[in-house]
PDB file of C-alpha atoms and ligand atoms in Angstrom:
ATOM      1  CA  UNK L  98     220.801 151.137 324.189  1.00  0.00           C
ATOM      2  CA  UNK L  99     219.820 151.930 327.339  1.00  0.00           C
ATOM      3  CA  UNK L 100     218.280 156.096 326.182  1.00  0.00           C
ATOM      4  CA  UNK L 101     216.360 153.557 323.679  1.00  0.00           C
ATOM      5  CA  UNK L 102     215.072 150.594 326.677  1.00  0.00           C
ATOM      6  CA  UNK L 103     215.425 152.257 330.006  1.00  0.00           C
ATOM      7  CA  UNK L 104     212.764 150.197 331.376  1.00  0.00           C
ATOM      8  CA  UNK L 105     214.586 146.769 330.334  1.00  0.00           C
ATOM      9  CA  UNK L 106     216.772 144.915 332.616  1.00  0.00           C
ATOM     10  CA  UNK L 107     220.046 143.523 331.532  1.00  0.00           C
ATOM     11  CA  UNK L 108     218.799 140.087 330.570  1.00  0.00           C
ATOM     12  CA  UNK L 109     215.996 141.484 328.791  1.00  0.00           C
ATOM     13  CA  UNK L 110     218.299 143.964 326.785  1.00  0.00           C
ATOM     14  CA  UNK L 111     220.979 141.234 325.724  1.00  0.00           C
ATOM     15  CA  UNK L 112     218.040 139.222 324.645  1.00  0.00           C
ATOM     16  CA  UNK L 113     217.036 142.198 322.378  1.00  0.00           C
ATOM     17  CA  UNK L 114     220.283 143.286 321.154  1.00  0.00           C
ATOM     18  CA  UNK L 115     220.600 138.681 320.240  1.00  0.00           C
ATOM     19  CA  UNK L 116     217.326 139.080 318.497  1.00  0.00           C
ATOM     20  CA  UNK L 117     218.622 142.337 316.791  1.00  0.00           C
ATOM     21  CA  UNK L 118     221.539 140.639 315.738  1.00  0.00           C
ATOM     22  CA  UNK L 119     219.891 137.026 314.564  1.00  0.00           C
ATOM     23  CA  UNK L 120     217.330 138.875 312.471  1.00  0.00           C
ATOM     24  CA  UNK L 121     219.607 141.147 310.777  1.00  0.00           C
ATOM     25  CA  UNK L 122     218.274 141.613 307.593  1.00  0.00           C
ATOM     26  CA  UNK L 123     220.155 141.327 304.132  1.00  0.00           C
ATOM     27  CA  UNK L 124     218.417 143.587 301.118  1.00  0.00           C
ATOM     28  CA  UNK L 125     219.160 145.151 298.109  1.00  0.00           C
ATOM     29  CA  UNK L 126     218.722 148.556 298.564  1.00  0.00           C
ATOM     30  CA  UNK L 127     218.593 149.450 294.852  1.00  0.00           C
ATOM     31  CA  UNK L 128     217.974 148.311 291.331  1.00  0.00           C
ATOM     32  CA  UNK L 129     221.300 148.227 289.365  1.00  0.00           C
ATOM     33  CA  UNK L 130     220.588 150.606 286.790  1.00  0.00           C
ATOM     34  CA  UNK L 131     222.973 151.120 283.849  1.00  0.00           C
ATOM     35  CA  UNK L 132     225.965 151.250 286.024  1.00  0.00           C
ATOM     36  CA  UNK L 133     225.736 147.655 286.934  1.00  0.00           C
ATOM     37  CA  UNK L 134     225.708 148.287 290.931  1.00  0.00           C
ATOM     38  CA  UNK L 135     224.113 145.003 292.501  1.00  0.00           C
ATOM     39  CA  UNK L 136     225.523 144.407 296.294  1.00  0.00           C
ATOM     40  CA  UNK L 137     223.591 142.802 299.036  1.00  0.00           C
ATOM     41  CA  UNK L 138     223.524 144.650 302.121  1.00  0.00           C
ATOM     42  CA  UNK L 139     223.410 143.998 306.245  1.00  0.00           C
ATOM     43  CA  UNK L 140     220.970 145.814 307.972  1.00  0.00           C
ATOM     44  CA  UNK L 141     220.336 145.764 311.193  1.00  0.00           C
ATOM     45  CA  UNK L 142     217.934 148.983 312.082  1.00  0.00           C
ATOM     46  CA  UNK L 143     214.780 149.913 309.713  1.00  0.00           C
ATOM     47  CA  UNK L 144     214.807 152.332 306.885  1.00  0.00           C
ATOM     48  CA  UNK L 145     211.699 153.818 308.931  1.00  0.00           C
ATOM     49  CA  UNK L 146     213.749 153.876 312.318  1.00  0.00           C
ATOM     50  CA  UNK L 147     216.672 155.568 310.260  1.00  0.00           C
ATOM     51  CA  UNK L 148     214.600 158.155 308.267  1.00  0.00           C
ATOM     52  CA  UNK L 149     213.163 159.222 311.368  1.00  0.00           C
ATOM     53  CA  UNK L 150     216.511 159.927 313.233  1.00  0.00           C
ATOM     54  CA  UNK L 151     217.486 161.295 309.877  1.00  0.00           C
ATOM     55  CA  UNK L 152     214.705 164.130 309.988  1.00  0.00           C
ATOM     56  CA  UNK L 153     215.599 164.865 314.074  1.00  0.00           C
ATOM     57  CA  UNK L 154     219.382 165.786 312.892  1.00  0.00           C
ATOM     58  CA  UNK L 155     218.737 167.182 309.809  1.00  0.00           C
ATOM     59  CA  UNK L 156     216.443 169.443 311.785  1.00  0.00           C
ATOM     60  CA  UNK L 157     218.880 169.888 314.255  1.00  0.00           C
ATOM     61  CA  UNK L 158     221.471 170.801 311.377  1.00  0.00           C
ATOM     62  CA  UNK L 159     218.891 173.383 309.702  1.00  0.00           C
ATOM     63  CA  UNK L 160     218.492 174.879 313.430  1.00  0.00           C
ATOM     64  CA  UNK L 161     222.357 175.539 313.858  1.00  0.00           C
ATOM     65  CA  UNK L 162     222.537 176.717 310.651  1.00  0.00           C
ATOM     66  CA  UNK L 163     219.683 179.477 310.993  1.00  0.00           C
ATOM     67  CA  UNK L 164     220.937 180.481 314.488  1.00  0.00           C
ATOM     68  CA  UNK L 165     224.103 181.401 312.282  1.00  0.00           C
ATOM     69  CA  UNK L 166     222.478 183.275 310.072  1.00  0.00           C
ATOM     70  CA  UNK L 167     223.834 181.138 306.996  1.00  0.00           C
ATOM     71  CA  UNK L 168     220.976 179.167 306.132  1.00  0.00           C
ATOM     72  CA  UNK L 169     218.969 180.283 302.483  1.00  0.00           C
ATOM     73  CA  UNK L 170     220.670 183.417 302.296  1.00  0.00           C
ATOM     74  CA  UNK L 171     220.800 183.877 298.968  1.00  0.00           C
ATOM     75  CA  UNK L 172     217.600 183.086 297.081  1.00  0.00           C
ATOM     76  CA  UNK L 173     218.930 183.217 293.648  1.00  0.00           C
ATOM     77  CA  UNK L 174     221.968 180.286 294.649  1.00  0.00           C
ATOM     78  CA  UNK L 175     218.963 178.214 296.484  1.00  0.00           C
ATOM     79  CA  UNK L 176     216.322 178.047 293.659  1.00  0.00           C
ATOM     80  CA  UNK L 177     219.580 177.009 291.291  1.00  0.00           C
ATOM     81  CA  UNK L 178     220.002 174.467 293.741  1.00  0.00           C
ATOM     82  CA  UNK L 179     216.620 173.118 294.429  1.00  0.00           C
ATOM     83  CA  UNK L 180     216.309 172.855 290.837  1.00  0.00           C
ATOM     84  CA  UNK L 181     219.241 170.465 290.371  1.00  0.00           C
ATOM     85  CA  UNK L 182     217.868 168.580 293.069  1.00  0.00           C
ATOM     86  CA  UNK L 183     214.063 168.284 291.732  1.00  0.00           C
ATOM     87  CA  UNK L 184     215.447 166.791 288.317  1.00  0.00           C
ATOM     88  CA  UNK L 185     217.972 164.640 289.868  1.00  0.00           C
ATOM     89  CA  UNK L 186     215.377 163.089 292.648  1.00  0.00           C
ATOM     90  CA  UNK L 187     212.734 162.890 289.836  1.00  0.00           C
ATOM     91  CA  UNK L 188     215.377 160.531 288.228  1.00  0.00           C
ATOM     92  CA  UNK L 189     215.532 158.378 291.236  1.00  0.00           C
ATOM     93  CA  UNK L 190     213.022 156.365 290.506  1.00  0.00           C
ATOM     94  CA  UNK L 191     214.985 154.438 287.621  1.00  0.00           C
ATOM     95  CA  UNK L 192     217.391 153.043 291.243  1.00  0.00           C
ATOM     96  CA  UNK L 193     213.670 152.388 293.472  1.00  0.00           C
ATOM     97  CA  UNK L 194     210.464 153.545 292.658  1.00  0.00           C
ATOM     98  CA  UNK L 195     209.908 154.699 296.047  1.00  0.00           C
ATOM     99  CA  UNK L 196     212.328 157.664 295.967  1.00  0.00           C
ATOM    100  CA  UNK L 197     210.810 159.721 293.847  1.00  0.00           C
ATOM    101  CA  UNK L 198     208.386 160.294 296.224  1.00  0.00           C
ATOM    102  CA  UNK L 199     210.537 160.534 299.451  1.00  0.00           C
ATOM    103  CA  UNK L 200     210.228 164.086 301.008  1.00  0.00           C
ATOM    104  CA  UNK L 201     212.782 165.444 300.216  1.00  0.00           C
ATOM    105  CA  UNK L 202     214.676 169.019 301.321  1.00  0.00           C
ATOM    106  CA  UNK L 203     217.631 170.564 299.742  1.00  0.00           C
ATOM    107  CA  UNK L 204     218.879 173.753 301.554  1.00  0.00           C
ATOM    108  CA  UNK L 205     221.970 175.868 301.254  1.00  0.00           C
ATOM    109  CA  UNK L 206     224.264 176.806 304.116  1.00  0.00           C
ATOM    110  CA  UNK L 207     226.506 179.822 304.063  1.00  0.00           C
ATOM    111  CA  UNK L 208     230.206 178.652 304.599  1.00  0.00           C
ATOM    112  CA  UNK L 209     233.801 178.647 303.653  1.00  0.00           C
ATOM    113  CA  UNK L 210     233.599 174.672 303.424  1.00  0.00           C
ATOM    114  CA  UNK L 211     233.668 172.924 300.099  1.00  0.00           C
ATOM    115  CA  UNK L 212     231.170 170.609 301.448  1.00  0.00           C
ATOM    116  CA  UNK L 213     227.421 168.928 300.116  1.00  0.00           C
ATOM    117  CA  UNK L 214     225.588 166.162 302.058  1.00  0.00           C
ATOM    118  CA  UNK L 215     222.658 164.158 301.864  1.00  0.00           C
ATOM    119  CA  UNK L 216     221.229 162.106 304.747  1.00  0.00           C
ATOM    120  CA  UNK L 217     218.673 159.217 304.693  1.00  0.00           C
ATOM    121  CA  UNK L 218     215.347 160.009 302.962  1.00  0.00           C
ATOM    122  CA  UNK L 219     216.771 162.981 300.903  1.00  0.00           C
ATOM    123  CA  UNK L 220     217.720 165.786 303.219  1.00  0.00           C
ATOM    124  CA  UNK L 221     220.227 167.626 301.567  1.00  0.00           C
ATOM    125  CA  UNK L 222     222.538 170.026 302.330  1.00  0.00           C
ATOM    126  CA  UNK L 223     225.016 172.386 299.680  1.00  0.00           C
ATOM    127  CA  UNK L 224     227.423 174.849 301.484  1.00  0.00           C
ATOM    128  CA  UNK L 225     227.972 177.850 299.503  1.00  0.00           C
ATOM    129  CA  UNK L 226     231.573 177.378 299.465  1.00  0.00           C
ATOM    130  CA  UNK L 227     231.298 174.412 297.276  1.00  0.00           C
ATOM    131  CA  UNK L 228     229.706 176.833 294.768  1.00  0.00           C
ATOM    132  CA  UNK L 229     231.943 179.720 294.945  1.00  0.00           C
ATOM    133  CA  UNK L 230     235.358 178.313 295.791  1.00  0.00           C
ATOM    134  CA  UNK L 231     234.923 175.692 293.018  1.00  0.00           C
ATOM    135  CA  UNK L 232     232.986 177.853 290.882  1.00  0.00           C
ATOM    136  CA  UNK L 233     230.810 175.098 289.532  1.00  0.00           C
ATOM    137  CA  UNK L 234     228.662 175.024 286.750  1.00  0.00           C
ATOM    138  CA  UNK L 235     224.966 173.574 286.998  1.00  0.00           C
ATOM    139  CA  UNK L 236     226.560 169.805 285.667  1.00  0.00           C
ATOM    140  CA  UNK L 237     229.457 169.621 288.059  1.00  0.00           C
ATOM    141  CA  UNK L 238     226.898 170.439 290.951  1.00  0.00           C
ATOM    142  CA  UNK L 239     224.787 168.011 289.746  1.00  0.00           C
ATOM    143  CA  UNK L 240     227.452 165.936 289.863  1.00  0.00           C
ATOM    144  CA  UNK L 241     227.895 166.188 293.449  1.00  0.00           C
ATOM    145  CA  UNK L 242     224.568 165.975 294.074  1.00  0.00           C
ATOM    146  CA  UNK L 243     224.351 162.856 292.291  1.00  0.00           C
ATOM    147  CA  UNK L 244     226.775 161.672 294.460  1.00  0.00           C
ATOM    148  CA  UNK L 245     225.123 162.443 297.764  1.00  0.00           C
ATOM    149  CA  UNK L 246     221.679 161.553 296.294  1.00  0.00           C
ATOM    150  CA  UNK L 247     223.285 157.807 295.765  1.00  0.00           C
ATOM    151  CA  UNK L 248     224.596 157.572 299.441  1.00  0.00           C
ATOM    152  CA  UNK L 249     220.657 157.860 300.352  1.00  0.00           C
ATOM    153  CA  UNK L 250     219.318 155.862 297.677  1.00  0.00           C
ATOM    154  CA  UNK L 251     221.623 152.653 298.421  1.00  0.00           C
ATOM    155  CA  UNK L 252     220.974 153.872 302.146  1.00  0.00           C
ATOM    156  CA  UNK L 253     224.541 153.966 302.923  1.00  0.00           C
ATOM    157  CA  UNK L 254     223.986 155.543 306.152  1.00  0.00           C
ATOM    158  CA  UNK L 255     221.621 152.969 307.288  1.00  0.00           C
ATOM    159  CA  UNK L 256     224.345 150.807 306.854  1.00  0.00           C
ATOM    160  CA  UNK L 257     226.963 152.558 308.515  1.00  0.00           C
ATOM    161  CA  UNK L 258     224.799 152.875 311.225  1.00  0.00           C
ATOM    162  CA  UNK L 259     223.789 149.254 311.647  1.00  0.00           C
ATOM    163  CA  UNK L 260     227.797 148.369 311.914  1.00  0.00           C
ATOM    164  CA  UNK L 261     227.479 151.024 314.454  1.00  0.00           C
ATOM    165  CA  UNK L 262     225.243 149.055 316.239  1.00  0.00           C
ATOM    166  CA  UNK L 263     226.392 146.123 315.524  1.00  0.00           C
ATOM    167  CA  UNK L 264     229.539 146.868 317.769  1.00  0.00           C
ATOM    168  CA  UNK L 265     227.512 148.706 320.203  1.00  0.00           C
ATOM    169  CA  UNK L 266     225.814 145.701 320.631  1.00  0.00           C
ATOM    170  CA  UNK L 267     228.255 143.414 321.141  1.00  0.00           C
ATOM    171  CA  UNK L 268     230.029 145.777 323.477  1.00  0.00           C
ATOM    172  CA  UNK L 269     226.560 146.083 325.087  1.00  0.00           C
ATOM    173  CA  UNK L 270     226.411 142.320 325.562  1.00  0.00           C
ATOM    174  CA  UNK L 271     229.817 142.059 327.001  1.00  0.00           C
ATOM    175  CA  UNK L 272     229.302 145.070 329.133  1.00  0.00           C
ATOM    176  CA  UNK L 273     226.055 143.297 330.510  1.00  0.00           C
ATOM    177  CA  UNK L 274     228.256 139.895 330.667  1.00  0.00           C
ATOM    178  CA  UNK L 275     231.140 141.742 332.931  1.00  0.00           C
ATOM    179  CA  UNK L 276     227.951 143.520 335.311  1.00  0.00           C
ATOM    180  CA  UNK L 277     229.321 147.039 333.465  1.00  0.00           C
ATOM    181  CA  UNK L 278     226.732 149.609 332.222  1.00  0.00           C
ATOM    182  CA  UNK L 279     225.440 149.251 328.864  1.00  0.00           C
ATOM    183  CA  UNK L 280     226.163 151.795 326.576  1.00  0.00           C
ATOM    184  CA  UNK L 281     224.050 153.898 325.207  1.00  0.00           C
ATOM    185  CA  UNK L 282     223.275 154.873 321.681  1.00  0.00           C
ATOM    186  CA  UNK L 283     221.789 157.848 319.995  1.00  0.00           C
ATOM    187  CA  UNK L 284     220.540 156.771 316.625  1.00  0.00           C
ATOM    188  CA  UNK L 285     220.101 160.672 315.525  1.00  0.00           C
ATOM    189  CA  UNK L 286     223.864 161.254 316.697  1.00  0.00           C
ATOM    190  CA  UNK L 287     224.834 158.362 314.429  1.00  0.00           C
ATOM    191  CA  UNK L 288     222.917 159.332 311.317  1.00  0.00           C
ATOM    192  CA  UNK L 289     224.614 163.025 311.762  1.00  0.00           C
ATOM    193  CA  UNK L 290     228.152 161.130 312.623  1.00  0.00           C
ATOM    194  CA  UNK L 291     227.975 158.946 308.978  1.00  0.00           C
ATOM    195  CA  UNK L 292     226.591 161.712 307.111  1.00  0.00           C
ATOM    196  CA  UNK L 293     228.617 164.731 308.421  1.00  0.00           C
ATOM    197  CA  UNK L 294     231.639 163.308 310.329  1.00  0.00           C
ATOM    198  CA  UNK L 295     233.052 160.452 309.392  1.00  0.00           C
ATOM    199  CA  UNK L 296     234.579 159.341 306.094  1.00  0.00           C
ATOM    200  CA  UNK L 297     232.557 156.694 303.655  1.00  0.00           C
ATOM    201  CA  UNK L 298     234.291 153.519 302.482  1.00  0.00           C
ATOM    202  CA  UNK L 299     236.092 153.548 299.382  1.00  0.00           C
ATOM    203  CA  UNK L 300     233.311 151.100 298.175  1.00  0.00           C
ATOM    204  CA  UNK L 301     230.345 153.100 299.017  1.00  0.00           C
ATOM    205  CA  UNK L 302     232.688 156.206 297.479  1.00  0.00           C
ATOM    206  CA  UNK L 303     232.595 153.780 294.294  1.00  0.00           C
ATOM    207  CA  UNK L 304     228.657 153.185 294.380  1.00  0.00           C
ATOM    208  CA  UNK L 305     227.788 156.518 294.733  1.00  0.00           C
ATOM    209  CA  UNK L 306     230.154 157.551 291.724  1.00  0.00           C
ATOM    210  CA  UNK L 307     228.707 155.019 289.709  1.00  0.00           C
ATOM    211  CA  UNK L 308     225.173 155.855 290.286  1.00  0.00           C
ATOM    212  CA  UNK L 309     225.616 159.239 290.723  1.00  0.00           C
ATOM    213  CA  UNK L 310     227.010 159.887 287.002  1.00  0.00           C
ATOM    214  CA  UNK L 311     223.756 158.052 285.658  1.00  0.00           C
ATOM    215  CA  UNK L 312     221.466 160.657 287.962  1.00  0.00           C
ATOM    216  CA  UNK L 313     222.816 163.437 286.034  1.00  0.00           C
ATOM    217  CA  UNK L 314     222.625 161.801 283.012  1.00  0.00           C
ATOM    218  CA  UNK L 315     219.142 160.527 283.475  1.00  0.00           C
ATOM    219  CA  UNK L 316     218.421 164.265 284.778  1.00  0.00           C
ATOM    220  CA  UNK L 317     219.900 165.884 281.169  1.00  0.00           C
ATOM    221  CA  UNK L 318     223.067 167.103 283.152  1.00  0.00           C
ATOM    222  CA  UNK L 319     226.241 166.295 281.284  1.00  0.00           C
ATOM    223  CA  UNK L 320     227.396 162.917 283.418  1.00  0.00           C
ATOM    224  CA  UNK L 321     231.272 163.970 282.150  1.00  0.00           C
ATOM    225  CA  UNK L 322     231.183 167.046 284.647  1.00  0.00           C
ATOM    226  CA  UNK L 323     232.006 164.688 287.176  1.00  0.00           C
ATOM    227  CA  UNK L 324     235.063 164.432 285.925  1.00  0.00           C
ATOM    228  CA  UNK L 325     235.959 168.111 286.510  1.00  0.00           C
ATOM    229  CA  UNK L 326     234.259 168.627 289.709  1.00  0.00           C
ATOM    230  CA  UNK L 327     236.306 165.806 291.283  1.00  0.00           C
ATOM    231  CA  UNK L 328     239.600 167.610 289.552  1.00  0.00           C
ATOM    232  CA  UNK L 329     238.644 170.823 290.746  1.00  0.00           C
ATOM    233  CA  UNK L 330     238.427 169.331 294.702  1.00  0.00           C
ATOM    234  CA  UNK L 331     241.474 167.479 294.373  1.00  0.00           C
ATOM    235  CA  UNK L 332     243.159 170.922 293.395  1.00  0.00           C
ATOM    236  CA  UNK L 333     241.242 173.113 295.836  1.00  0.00           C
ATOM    237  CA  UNK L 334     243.545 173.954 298.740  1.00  0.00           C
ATOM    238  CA  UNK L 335     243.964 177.070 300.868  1.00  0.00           C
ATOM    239  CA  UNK L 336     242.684 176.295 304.601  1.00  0.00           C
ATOM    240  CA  UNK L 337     243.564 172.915 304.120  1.00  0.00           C
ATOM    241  CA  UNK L 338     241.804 170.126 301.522  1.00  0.00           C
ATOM    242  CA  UNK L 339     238.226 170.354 301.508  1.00  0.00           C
ATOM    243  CA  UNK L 340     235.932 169.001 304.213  1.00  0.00           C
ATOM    244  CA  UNK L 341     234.114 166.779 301.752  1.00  0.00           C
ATOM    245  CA  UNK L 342     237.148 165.051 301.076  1.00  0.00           C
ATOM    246  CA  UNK L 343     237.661 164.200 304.397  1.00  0.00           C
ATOM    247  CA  UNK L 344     234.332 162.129 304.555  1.00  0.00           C
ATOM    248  CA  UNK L 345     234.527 161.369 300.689  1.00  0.00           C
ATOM    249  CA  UNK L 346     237.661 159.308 300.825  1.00  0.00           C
ATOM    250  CA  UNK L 347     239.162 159.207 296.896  1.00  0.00           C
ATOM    251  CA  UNK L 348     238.753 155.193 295.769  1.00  0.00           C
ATOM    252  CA  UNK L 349     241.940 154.210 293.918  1.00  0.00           C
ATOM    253  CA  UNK L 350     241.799 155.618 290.174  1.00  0.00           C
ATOM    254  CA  UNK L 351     238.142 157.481 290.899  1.00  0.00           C
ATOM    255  CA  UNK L 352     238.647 159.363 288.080  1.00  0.00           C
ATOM    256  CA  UNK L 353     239.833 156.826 285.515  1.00  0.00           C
ATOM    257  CA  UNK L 354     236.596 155.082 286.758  1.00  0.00           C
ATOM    258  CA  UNK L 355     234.231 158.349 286.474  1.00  0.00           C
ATOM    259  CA  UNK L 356     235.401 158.757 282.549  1.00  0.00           C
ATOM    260  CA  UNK L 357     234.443 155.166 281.928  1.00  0.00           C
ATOM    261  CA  UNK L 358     230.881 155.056 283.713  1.00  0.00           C
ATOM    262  CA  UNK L 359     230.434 158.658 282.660  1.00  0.00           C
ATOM    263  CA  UNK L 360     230.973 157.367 279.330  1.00  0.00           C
ATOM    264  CA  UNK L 361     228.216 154.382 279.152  1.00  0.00           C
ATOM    265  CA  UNK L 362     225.906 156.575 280.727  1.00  0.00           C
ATOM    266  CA  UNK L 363     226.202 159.226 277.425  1.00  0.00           C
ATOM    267  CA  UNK L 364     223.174 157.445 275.990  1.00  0.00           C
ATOM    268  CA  UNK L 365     220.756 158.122 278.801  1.00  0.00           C
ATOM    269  CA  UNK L 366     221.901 161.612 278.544  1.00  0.00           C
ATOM    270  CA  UNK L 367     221.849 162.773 274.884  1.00  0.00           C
ATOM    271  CA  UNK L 368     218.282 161.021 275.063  1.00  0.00           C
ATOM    272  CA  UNK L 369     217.292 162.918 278.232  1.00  0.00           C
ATOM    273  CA  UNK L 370     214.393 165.234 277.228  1.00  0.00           C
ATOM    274  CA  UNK L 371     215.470 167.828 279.858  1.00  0.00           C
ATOM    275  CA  UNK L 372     219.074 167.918 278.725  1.00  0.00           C
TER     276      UNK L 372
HETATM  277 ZN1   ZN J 895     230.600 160.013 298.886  1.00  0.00          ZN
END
């Protein structure tokens, strides 16, 4: 709060952070598609506030990356890639007709993590272990790109980030209440902290599943792939289970649910003119 106001005094900032609170906004991030996925949601910060924070860390990310020496190394893996993610953001539109035209970024990082991420707006990320260790085919990746492509279309991360603030706030309040110092808030540290760091819910895991099966199948990529990427992870071991898990917490029966949403989504794949 106080990086974001440092001009405000206290009674101006617990005004603000009241405000923030009182006009916290419910929407509906997303049409709900064939999968049937129709939630209301709490925000509290913009999309506009959150895509821009998203673009300072994914920047941020990209920069670490290339000081490594592991960012686009291999041109062949990050056309295959970027091609996935074309047809499966091209497909968007069917959950809002804004995304589509979102600016979207899909790069690949050289590591031994099994790990893919996408934060708000559409900047993606695939880490080449993913690829290799799991030895995916072009559906299974799609699959997990589905996945993360969801998270950003129902804007997941914005709403992570708004409970975030949420308890900053009140902490903020109560700090200002007690005479303590406010704390203070880095909205680009959150966005990397829900998209990188810390694990979804087991009912935005669920969401993302759901829409991220009809993606692929709206992009011609065989929606039942799912099923054996998320097999594949479970078995992967050596070094410990893979970092995606860790932020991609398993729902109770995910895969009993994948075969049945992979299954009403068949239609929208065997029409799917790119299939
Ligand atoms: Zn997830």
């Amino acid at each position: 709060m106080k990086r974001y106001f440092p001009f405000l005094g206290r009674l101006t900032l617990s005004l603000l952070a009241v405000a923030a609170l009182a006009s916290c906004q419910t929407v509906q991030t997303t049409q709900p598609g064939a999968v049937g996925i129709e939630r209301q949601q709490t925000m509290l910060v913009s999309s506009a506030d959150i895509n821009r924070s998203a673009v300072q860390a994914y920047r941020q990310e990209m920069k670490k990356a290339a000081a490594k020496g592991a960012l686009n190394r291999n041109a062949a893996q990050v056309a295959r890639v970027r091609v996935i993610a074309i047809r499966l953001a091209s497909a968007s539109g069917a959950f809002r007709p804004d995304a589509p035209g979102w600016a979207w970024e899909t790069n690949v990082i050289s590591s031994k993590e099994i790990n893919a991420w996408c934060m708000p707006g559409g900047k993606m990320a695939v880490y080449t272990g993913l690829i290799e260790k799991l030895n995916v085919t072009d559906d299974e990746l799609a699959a997990v790109m589905g996945h993360e492509i969801a998270h950003a279309l129902r804007e997941h991360g914005r709403e992570r980030a708004s409970q975030a603030m949420a308890q900053g706030m009140a902490l903020s309040v109560i700090g200002i209440a007690v005479g303590a110092s406010d704390g203070s808030m880095q909205l680009a540290q959150i966005v990397t902290d829900v998209t990188i760091n810390l694990p979804n819910s087991r009912e935005h895991e669920i969401e993302a599943d759901r829409i991220g099966v009809e993606l692929a199948a709206r992009a011609g990529y065989d929606p039942r792939a799912a099923v054996t990427l998320w097999q594949k992870m479970a078995k992967a071991g050596g070094g410990g289970p893979p970092q995606f898990l860790s932020t991609h917490p398993s729902p109770d029966n995910r895969i009993r649910d994948l075969q049945v949403y992979a299954e009403r989504v068949m239609p929208l794949y065997r029409s799917s003119t790119k299939r």
